[in-house]
JSON list of C-alpha atoms in Angstrom, two decimals:
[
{"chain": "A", "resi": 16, "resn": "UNK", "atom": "CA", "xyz": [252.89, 10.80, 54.85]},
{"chain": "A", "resi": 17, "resn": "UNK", "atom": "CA", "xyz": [255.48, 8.45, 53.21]},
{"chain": "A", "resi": 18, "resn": "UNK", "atom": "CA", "xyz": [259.35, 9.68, 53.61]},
{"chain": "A", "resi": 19, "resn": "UNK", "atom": "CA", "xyz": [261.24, 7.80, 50.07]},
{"chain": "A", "resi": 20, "resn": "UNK", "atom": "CA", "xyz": [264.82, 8.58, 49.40]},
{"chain": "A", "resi": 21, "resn": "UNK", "atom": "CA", "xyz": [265.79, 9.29, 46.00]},
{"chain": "A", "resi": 22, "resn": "UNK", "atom": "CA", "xyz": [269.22, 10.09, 45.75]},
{"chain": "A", "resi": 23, "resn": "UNK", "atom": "CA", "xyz": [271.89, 12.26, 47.00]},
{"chain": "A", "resi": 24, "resn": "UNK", "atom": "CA", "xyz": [270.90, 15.44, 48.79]},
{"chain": "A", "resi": 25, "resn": "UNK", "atom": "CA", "xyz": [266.68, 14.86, 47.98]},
{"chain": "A", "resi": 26, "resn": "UNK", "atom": "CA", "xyz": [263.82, 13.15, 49.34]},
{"chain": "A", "resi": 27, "resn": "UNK", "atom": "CA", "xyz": [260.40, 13.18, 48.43]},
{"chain": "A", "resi": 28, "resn": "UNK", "atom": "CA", "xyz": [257.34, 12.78, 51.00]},
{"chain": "A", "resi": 29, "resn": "UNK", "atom": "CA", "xyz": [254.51, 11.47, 49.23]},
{"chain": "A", "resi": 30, "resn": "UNK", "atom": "CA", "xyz": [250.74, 12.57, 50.33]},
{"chain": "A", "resi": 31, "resn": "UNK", "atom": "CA", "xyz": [247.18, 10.91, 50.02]},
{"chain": "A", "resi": 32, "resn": "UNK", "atom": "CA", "xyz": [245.56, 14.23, 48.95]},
{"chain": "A", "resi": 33, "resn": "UNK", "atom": "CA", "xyz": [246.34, 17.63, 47.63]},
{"chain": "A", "resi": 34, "resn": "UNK", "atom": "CA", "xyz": [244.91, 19.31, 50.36]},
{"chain": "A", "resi": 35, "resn": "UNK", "atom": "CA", "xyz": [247.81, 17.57, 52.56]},
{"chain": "A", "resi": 36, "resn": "UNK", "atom": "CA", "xyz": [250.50, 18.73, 50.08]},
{"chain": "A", "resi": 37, "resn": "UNK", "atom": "CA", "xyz": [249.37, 21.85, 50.66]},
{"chain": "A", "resi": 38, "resn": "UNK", "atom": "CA", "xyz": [249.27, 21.98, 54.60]},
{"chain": "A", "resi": 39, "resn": "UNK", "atom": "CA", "xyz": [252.23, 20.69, 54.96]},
{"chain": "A", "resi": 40, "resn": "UNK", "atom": "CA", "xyz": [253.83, 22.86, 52.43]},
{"chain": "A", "resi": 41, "resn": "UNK", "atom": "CA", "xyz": [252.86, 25.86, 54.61]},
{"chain": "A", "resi": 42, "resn": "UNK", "atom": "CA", "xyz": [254.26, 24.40, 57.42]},
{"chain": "A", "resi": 43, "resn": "UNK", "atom": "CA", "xyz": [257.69, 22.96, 56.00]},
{"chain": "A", "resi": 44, "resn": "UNK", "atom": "CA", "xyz": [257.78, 26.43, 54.13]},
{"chain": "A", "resi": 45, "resn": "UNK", "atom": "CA", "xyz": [258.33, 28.37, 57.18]},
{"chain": "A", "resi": 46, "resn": "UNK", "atom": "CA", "xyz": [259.98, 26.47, 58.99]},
{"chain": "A", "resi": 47, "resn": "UNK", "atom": "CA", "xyz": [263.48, 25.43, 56.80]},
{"chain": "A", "resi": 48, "resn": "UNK", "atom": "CA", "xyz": [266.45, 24.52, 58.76]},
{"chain": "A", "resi": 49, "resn": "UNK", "atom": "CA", "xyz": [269.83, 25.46, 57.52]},
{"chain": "A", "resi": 50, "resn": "UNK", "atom": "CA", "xyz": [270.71, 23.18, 54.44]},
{"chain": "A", "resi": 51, "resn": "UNK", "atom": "CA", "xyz": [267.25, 22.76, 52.92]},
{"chain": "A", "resi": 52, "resn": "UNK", "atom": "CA", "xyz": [267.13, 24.38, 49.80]},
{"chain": "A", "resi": 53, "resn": "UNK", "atom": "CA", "xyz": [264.42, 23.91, 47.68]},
{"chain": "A", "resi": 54, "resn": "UNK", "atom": "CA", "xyz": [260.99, 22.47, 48.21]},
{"chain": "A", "resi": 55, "resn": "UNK", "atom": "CA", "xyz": [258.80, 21.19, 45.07]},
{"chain": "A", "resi": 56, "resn": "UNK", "atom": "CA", "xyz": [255.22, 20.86, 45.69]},
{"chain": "A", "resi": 57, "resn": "UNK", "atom": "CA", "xyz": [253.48, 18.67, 43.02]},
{"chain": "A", "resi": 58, "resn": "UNK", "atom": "CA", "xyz": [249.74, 17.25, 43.24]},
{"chain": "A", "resi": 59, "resn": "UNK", "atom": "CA", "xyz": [250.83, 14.32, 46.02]},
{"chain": "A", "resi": 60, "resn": "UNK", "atom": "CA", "xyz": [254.45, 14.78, 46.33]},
{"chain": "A", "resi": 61, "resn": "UNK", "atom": "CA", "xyz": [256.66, 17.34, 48.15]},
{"chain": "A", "resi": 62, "resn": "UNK", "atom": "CA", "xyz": [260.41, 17.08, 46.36]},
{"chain": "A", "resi": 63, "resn": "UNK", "atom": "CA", "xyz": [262.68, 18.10, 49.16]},
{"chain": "A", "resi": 64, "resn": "UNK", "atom": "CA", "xyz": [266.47, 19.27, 48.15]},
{"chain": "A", "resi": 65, "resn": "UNK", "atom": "CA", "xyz": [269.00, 19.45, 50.84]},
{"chain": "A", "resi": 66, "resn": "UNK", "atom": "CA", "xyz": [272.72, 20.26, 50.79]},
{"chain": "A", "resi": 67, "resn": "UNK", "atom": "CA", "xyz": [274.63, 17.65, 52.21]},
{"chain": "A", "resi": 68, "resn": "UNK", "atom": "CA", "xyz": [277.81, 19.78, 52.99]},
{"chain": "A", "resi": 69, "resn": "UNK", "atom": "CA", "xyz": [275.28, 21.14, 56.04]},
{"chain": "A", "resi": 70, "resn": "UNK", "atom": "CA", "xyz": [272.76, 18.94, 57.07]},
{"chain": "A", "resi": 71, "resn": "UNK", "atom": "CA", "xyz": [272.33, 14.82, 56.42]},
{"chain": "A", "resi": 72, "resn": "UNK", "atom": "CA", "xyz": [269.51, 12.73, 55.62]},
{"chain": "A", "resi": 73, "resn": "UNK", "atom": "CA", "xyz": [268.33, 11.61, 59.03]},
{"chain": "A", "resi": 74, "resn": "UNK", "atom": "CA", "xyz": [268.93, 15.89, 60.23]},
{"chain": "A", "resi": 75, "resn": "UNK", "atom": "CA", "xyz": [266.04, 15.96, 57.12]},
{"chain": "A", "resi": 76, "resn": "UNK", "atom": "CA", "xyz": [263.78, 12.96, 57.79]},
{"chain": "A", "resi": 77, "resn": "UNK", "atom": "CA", "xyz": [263.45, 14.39, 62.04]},
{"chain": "A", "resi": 78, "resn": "UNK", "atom": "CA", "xyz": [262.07, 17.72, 60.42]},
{"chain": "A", "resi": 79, "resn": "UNK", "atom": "CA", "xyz": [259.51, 16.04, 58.27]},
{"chain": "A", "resi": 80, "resn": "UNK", "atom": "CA", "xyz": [258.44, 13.70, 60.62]},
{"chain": "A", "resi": 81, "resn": "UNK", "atom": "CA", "xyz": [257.74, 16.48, 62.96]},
{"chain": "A", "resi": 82, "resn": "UNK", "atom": "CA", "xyz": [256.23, 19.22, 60.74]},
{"chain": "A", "resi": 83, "resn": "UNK", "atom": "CA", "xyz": [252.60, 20.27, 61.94]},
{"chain": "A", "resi": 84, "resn": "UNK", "atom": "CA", "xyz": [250.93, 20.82, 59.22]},
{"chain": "A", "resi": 85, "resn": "UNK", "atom": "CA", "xyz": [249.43, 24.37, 58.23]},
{"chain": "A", "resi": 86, "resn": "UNK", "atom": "CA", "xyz": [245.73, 24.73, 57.75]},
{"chain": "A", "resi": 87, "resn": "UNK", "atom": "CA", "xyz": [244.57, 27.65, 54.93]},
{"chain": "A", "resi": 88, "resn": "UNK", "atom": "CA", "xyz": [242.18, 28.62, 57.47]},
{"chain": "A", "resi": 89, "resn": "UNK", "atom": "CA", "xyz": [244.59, 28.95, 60.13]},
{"chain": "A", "resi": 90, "resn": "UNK", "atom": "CA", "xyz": [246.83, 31.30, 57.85]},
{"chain": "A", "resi": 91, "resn": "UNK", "atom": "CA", "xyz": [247.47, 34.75, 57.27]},
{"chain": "A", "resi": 92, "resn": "UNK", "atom": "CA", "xyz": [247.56, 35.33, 53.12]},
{"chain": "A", "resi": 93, "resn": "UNK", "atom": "CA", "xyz": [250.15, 38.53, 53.55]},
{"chain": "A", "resi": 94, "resn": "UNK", "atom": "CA", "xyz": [251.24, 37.57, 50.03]},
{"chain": "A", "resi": 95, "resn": "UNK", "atom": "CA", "xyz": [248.27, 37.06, 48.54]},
{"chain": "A", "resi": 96, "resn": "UNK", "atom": "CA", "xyz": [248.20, 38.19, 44.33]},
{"chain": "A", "resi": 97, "resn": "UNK", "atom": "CA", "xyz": [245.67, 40.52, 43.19]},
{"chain": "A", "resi": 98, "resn": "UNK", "atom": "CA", "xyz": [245.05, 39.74, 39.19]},
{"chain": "A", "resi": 99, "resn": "UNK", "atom": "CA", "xyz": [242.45, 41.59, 37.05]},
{"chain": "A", "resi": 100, "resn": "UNK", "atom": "CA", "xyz": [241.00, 39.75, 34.05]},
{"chain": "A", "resi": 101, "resn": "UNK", "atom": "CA", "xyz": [238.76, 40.97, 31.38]},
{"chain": "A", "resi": 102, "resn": "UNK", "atom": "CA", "xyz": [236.45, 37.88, 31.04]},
{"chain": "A", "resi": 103, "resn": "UNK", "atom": "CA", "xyz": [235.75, 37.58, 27.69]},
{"chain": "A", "resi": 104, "resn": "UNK", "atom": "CA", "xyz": [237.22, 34.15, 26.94]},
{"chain": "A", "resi": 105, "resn": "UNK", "atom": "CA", "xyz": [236.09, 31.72, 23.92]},
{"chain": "A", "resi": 106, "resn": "UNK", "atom": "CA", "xyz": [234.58, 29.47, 26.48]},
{"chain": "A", "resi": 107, "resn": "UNK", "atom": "CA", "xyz": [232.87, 31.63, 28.77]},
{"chain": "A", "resi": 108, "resn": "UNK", "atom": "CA", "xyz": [229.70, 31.10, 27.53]},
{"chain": "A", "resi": 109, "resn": "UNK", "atom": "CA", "xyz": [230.06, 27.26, 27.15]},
{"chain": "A", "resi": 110, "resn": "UNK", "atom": "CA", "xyz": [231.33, 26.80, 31.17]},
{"chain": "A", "resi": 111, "resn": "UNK", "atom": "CA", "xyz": [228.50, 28.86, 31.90]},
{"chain": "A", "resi": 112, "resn": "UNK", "atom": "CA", "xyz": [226.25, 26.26, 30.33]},
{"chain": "A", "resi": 113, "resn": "UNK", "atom": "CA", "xyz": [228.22, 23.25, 31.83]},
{"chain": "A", "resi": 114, "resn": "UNK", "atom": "CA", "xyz": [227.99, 24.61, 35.39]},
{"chain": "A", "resi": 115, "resn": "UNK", "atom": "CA", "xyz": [224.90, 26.26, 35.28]},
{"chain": "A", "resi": 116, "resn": "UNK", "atom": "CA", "xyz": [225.57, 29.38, 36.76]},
{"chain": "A", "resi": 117, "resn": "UNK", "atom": "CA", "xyz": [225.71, 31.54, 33.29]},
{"chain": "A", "resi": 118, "resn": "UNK", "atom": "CA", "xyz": [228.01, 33.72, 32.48]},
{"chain": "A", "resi": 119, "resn": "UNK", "atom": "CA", "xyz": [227.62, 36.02, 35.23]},
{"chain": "A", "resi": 120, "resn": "UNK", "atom": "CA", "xyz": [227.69, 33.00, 37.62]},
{"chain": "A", "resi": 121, "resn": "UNK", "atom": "CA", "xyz": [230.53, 31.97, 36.62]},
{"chain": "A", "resi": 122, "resn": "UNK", "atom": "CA", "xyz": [232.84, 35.46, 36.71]},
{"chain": "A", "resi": 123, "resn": "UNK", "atom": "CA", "xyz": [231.61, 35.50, 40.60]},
{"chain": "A", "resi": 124, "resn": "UNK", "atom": "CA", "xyz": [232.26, 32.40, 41.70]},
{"chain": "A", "resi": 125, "resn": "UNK", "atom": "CA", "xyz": [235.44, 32.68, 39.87]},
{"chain": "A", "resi": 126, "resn": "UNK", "atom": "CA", "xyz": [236.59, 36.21, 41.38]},
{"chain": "A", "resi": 127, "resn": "UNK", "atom": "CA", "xyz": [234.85, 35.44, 44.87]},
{"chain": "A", "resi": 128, "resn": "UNK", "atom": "CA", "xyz": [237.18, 33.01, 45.53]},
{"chain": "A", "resi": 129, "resn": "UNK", "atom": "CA", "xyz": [240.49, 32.40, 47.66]},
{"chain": "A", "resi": 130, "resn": "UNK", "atom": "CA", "xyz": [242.34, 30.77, 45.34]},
{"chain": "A", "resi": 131, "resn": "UNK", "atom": "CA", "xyz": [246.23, 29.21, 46.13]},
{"chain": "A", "resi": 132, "resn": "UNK", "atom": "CA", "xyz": [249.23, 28.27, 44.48]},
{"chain": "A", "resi": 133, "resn": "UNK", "atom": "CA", "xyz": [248.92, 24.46, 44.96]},
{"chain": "A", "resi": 134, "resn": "UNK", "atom": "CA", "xyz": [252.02, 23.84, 42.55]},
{"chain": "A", "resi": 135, "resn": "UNK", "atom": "CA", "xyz": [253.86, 24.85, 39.61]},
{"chain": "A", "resi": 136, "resn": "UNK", "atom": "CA", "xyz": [254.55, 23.38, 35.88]},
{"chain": "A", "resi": 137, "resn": "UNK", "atom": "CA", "xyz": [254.12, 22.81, 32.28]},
{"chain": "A", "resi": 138, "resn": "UNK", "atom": "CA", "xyz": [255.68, 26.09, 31.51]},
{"chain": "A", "resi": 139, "resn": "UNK", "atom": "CA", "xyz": [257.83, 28.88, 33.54]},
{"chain": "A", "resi": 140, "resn": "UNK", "atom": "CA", "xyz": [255.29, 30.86, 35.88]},
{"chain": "A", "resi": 141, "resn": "UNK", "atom": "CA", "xyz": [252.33, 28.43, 35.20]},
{"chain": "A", "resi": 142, "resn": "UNK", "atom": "CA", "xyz": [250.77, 27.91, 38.78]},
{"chain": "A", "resi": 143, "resn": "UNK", "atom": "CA", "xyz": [248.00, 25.72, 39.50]},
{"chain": "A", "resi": 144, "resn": "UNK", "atom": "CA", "xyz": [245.28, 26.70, 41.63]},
{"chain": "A", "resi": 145, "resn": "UNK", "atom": "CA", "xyz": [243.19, 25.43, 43.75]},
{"chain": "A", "resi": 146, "resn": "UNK", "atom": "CA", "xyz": [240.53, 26.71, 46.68]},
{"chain": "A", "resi": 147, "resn": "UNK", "atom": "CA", "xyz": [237.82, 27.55, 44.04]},
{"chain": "A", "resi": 148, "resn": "UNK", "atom": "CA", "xyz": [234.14, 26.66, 44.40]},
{"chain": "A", "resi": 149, "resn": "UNK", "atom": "CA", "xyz": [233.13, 23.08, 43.04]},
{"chain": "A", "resi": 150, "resn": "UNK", "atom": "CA", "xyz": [230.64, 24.34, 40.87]},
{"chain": "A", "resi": 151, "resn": "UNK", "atom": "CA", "xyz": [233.37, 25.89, 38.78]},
{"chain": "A", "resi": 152, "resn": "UNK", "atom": "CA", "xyz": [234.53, 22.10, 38.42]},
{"chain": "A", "resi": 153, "resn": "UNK", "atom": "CA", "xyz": [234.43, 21.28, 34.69]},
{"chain": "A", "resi": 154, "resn": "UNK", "atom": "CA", "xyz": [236.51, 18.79, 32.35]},
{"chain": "A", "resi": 155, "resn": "UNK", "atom": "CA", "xyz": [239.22, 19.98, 29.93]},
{"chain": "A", "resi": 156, "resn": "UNK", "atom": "CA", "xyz": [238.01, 20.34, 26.12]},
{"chain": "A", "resi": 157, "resn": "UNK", "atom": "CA", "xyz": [237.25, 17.41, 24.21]},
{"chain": "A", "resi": 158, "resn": "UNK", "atom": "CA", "xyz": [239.70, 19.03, 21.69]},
{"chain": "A", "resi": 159, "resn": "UNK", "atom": "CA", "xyz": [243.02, 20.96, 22.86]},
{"chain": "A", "resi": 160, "resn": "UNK", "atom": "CA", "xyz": [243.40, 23.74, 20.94]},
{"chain": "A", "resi": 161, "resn": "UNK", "atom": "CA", "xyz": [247.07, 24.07, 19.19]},
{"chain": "A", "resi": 162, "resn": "UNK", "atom": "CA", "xyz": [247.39, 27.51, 20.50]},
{"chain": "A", "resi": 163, "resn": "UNK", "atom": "CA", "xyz": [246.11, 29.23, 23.51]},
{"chain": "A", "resi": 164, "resn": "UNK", "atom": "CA", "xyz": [247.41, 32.88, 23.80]},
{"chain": "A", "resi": 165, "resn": "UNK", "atom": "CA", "xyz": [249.10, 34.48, 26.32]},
{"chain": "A", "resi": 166, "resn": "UNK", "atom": "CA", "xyz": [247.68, 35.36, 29.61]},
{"chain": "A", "resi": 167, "resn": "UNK", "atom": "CA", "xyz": [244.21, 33.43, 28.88]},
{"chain": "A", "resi": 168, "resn": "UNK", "atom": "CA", "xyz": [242.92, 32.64, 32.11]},
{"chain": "A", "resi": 169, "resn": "UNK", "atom": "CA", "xyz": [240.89, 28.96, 32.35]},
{"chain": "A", "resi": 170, "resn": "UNK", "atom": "CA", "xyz": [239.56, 26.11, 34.43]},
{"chain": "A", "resi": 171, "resn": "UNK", "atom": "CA", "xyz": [240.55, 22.30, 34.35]},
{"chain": "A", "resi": 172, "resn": "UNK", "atom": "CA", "xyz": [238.47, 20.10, 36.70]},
{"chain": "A", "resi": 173, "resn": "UNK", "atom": "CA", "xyz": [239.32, 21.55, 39.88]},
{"chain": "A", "resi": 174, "resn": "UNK", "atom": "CA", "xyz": [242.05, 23.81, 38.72]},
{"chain": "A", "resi": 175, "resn": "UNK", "atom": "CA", "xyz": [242.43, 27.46, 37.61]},
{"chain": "A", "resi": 176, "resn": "UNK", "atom": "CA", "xyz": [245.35, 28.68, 36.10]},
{"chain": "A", "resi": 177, "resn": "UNK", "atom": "CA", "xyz": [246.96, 31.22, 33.84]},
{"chain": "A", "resi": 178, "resn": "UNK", "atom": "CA", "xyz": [248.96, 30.78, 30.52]},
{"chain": "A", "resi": 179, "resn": "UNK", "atom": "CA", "xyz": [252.34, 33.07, 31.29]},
{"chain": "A", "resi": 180, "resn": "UNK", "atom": "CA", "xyz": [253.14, 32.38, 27.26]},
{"chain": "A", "resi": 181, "resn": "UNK", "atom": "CA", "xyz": [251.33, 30.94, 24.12]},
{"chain": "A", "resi": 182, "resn": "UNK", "atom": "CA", "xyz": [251.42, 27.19, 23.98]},
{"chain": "A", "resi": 183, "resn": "UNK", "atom": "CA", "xyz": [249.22, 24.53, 23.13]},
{"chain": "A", "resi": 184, "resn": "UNK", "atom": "CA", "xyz": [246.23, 23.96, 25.73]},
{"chain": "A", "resi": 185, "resn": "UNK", "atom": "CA", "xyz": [242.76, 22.30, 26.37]},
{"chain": "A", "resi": 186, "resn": "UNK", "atom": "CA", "xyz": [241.71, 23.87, 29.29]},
{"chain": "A", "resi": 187, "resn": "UNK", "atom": "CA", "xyz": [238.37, 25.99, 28.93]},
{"chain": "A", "resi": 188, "resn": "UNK", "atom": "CA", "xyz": [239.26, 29.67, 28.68]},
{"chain": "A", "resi": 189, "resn": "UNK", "atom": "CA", "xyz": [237.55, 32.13, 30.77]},
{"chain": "A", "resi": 190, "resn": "UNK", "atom": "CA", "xyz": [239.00, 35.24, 30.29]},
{"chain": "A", "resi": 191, "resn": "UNK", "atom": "CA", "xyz": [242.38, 36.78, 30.06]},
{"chain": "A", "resi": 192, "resn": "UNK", "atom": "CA", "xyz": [244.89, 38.96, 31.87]},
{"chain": "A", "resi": 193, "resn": "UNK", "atom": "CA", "xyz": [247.93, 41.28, 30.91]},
{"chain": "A", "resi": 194, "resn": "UNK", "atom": "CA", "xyz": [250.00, 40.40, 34.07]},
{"chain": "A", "resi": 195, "resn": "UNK", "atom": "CA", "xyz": [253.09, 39.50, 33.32]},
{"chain": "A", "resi": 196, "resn": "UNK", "atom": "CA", "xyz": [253.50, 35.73, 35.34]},
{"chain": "A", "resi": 197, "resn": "UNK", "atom": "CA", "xyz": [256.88, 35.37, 34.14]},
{"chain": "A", "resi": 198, "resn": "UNK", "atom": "CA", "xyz": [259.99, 37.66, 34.12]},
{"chain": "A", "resi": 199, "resn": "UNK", "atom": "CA", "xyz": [263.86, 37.14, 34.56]},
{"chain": "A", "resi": 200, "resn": "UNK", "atom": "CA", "xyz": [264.80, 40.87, 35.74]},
{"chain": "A", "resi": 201, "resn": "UNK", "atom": "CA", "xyz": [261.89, 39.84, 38.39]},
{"chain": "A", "resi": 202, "resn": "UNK", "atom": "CA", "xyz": [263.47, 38.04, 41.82]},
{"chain": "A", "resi": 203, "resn": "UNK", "atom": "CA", "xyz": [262.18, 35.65, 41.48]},
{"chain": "A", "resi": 204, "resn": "UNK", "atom": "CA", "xyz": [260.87, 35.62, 38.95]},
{"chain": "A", "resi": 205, "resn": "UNK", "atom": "CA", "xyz": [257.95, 33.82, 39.16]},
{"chain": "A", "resi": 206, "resn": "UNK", "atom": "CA", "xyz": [254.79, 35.58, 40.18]},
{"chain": "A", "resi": 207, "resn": "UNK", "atom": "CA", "xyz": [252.58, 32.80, 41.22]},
{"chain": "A", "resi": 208, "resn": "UNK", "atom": "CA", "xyz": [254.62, 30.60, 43.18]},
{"chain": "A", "resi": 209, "resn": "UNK", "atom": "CA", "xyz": [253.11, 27.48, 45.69]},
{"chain": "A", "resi": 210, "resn": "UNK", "atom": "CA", "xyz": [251.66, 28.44, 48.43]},
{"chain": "A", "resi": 211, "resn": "UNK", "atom": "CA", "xyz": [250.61, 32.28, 47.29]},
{"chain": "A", "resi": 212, "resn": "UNK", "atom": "CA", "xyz": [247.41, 33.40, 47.76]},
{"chain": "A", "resi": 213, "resn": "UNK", "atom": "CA", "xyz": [245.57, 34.64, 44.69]},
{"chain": "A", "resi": 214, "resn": "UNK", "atom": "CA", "xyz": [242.32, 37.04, 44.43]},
{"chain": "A", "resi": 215, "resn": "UNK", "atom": "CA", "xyz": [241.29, 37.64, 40.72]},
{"chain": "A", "resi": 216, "resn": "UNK", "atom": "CA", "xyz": [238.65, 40.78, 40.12]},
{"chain": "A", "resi": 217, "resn": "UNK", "atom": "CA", "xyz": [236.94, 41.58, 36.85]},
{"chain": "A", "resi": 218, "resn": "UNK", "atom": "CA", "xyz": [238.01, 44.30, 34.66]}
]
């Protein structure tokens, strides 16, 4: 773990792996001392914002340095997200060929798994996930397609993740959901946000 200063009131700790973003994500998560206001998980970095009219920069770098890291196994998923998906996605079929496991295969490895909020981007409520078997491991299309809809559920190399609006894509589409992932009456209002659990189960 790498401490860098960026600027006034952040920091960002940089990370060999995403598994260590994560654990110490948990850990830094629960543990925020007064002036510490926002924590940004990405896949090696943790962005940590602080305001400086309460705490200081060295106040900041103590905590990180002595953070004990959180293992998933070692945690209790209270929040954990409960998503139902109709698979029935344009690339079902083809995943099922690239892994091997068939269609079938491929909806219970999928919905079998613990999955987490590793980070969020490219859109509002967008969460990437992580904790799913490597056999559902499989490379983005060859060809993005210029519009994925809505709620279409799909894997990226080790990632599974949810579109919360339509938008260009190329990950391989699965299935799809009606959930809404995004929502500004909702506090807050994302649904999938790091470090949440997720379950997914076949509708």
């Amino acid at each position: 773990m790498r401490v860098l200063d960026v600027g006034d009131g952040a920091a960002l700790v940089e990370f060999g792996t995403l598994d260590a973003v994560l654990a110490a994500f948990r850990a830094l998560d629960s543990s925020r001392p007064d002036g510490v206001d926002d924590l940004v998980p990405a896949a090696r970095t943790i962005l940590v914002r602080f305001d400086q009219r309460v705490t200081n920069r060295e106040s900041v770098r103590a905590w990180l340095r002595d953070i004990r890291p959180v293992d998933a196994a070692e945690e209790v998923r209270a929040d954990a997200v409960d998503i139902g998906v109709h698979y029935d996605g344009p690339d079902l079929e083809e995943v099922g060929d690239l892994t091997g496991l068939g269609v079938a295969g491929v909806i219970a490895a999928h919905t079998g798994a613990d999955w987490t909020v590793a980070f969020a981007g490219f859109a509002p409520g967008f969460g990437y996930l992580v904790g799913g078997p490597e056999s559902l491991h499989v490379p983005r299309r060859s060809s993005p397609r210029t519009s994925v809809p809505s709620g279409s559920v799909g894997l990226a190399g080790e990632f599974s993740g949810i579109y919360p609006r339509s938008s260009p894509g190329g990950w391989q589409l699965i299935g799809s959901t009606d959930v809404s992932l995004w929502d500004t009456d909702r506090d807050p209002p994302a649904l999938l946000r790091p470090g949440v659990g997720v379950r997914f189960h076949a509708l």
